[in-house]
Short mmCIF file of C-alpha atoms in Angstrom, two decimals:
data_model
loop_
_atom_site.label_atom_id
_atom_site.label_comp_id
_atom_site.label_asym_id
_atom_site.label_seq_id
_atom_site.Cartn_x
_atom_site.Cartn_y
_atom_site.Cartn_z
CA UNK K 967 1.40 -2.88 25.33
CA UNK K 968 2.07 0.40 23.29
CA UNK K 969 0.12 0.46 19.95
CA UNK K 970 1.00 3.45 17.35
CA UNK K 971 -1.90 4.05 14.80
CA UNK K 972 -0.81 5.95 11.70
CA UNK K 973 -1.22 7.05 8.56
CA UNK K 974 -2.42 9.14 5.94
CA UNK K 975 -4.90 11.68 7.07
CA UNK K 976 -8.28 10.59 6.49
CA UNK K 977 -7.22 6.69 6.35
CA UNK K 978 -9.55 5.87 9.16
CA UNK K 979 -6.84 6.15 11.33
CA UNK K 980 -8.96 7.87 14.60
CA UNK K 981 -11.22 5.08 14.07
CA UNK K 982 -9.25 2.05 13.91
CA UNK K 983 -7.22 3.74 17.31
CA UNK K 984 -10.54 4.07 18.87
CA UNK K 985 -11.40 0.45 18.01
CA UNK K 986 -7.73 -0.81 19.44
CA UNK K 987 -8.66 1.04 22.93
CA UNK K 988 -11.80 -0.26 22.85
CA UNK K 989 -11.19 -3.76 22.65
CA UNK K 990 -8.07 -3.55 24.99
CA UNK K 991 -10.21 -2.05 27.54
CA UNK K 992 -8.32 1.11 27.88
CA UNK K 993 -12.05 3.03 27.29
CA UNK K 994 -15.25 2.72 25.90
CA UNK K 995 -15.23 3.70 21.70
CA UNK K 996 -17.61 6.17 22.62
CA UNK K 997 -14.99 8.12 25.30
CA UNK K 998 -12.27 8.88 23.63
CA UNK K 999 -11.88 11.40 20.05
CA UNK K 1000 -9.49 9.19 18.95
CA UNK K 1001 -6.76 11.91 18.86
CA UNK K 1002 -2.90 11.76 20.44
CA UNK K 1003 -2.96 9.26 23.64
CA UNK K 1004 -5.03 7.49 25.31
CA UNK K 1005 -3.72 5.41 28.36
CA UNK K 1006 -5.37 2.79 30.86
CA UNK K 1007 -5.76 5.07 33.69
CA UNK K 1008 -6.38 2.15 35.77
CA UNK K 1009 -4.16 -0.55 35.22
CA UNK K 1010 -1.85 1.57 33.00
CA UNK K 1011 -1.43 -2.04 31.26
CA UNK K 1012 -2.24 -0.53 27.98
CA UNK K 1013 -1.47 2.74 25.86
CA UNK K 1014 -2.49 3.72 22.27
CA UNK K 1015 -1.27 6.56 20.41
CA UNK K 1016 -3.51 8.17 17.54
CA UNK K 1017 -1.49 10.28 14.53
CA UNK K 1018 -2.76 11.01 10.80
CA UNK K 1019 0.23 11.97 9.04
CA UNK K 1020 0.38 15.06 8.71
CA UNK K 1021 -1.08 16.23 12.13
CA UNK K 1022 -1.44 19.25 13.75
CA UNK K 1023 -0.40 21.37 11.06
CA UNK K 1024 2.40 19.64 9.10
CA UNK K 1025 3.68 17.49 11.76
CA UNK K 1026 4.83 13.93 11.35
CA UNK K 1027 5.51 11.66 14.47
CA UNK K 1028 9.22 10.67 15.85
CA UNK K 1029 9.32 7.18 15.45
CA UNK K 1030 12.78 7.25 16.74
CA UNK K 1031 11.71 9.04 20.32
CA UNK K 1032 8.74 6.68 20.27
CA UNK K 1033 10.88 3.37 19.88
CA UNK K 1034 13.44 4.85 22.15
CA UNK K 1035 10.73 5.77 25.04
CA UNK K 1036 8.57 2.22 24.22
CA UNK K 1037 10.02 -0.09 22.48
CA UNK K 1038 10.51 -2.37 26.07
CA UNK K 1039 6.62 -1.96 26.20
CA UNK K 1040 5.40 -4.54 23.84
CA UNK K 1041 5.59 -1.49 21.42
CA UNK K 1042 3.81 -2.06 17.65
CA UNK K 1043 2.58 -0.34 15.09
CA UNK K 1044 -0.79 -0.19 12.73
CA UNK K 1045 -0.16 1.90 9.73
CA UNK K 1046 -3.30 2.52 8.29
CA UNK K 1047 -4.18 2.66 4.16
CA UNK K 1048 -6.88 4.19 2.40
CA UNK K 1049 -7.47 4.31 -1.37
CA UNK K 1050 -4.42 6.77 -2.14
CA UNK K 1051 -6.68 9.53 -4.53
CA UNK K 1052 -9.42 9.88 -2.09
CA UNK K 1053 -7.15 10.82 0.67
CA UNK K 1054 -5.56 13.74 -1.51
CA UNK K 1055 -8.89 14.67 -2.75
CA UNK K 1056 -10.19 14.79 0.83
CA UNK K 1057 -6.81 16.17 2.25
CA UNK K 1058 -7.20 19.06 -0.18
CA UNK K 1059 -11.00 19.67 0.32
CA UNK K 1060 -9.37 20.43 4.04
CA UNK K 1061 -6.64 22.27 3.68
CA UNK K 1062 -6.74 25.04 0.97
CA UNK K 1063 -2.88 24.69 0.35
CA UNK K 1064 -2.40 21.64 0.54
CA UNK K 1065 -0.79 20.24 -2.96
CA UNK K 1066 0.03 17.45 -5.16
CA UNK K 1067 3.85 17.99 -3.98
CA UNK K 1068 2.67 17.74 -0.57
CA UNK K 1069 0.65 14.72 -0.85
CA UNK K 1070 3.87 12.95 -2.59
CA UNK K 1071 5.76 14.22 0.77
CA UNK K 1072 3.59 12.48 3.79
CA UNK K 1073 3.78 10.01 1.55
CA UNK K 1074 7.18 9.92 1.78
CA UNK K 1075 7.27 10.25 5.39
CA UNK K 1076 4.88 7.40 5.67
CA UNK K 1077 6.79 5.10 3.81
CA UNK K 1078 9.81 6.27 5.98
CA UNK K 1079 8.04 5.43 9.09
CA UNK K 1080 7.25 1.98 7.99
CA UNK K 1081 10.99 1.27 6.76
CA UNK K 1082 12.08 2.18 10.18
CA UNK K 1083 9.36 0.01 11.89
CA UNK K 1084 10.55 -2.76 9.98
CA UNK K 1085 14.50 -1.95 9.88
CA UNK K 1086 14.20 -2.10 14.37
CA UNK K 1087 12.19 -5.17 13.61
CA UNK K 1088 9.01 -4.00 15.64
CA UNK K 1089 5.57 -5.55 15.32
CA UNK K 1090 3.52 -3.93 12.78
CA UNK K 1091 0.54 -4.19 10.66
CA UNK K 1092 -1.85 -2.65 8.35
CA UNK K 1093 -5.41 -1.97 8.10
CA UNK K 1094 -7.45 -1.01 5.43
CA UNK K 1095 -10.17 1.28 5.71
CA UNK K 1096 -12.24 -0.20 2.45
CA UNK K 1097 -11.38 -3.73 3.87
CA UNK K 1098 -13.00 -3.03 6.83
CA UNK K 1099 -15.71 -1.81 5.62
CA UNK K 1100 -16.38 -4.37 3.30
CA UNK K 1101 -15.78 -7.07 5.58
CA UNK K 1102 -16.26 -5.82 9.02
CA UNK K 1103 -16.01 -8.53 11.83
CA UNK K 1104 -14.16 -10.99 9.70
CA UNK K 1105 -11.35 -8.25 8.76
CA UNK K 1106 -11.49 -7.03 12.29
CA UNK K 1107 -10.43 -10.38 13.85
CA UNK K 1108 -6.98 -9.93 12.22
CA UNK K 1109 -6.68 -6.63 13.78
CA UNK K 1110 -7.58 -7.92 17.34
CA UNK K 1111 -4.97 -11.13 16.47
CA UNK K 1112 -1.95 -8.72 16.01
CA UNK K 1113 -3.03 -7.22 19.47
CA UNK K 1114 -3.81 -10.55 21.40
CA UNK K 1115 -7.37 -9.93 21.93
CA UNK K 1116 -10.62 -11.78 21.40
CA UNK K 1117 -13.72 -9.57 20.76
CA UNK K 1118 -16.72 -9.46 18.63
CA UNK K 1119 -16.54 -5.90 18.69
CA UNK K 1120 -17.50 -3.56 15.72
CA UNK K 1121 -17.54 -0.20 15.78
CA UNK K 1122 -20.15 1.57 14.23
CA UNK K 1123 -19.11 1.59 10.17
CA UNK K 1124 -20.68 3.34 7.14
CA UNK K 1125 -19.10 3.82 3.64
CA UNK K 1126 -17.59 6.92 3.58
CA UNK K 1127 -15.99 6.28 0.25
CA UNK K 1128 -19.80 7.29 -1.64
CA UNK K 1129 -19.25 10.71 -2.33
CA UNK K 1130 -15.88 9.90 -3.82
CA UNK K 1131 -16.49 6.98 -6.26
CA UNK K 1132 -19.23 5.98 -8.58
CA UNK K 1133 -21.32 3.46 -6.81
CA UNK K 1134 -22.94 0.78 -9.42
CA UNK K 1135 -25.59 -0.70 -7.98
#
């Protein structure tokens, strides 16, 4: 099995990639930064692949290569979501340049991605950063479902949201 994680950077994409590897066994959540691939060096029964959007610079992947080189491989996809202003606020806290315009255009791309997913009809899902946060194992089990897995795991979670929203208490 292939897994693609993407989305918007900053979506909690790293982490939910680090929790798919985890739980297939590929390596421990601890091992692995959570960034490009990471393959099971043993069995080399599974492979996850790790890209915000943008990465590196401006890049965005090639979902055609990728479905071209995988799609025999059990190939699917995870596009991850994240409350859309506090990715452009954080997204512009780290890159100086980075603009409204450009936030509209990996947007764009994103949504360009997922259309092609869907067009080749490849397995795909989404997670939600805030969902898993607020409901941790019990959103996680849908995650592991799409991937055929059983685990308990969690990986460690805190609510990164605070310093972007008003909290009530």
């Amino acid at each position: 099995m292939v897994i693609v994680v993407t989305g918007p950077e900053n979506s909690g994409s790293k982490m939910c990639a680090r929790t798919i590897a985890h739980v297939l066994n590929v390596c421990d959540f601890e091992d692995w930064s959570g960034y490009s691939w990471i393959r099971n060096k043993t069995s080399k029964k599974h492979s996850v692949l790790h890209r915000s959007t943008p990465y590196a610079g401006n890049n965005v992947i090639n979902v055609d290569e990728i479905i071209k080189d995988y799609r025999d491989e059990d190939l699917r996809f995870v596009f991850t979501t994240r409350d859309g202003n506090i990715s452009k606020n954080r997204i512009k806290k780290n890159r100086k340049n980075y603009t409204d315009d450009d936030a509209k255009h990996f947007i764009e791309e994103n949504i360009k991605i997922i259309n092609k997913v869907r067009e080749e009809n490849i397995p795909y899902t989404f997670w939600s950063f805030e969902s898993t946060i607020l409901y941790e194992e019990t959103y996680l089990h849908d995650l592991y479902k799409f991937i055929d897995v059983k685990s308990e795991f969690v990986p460690p979670l805190f609510n990164a949201n605070k310093k972007y929203i008003k909290i009530n208490d």
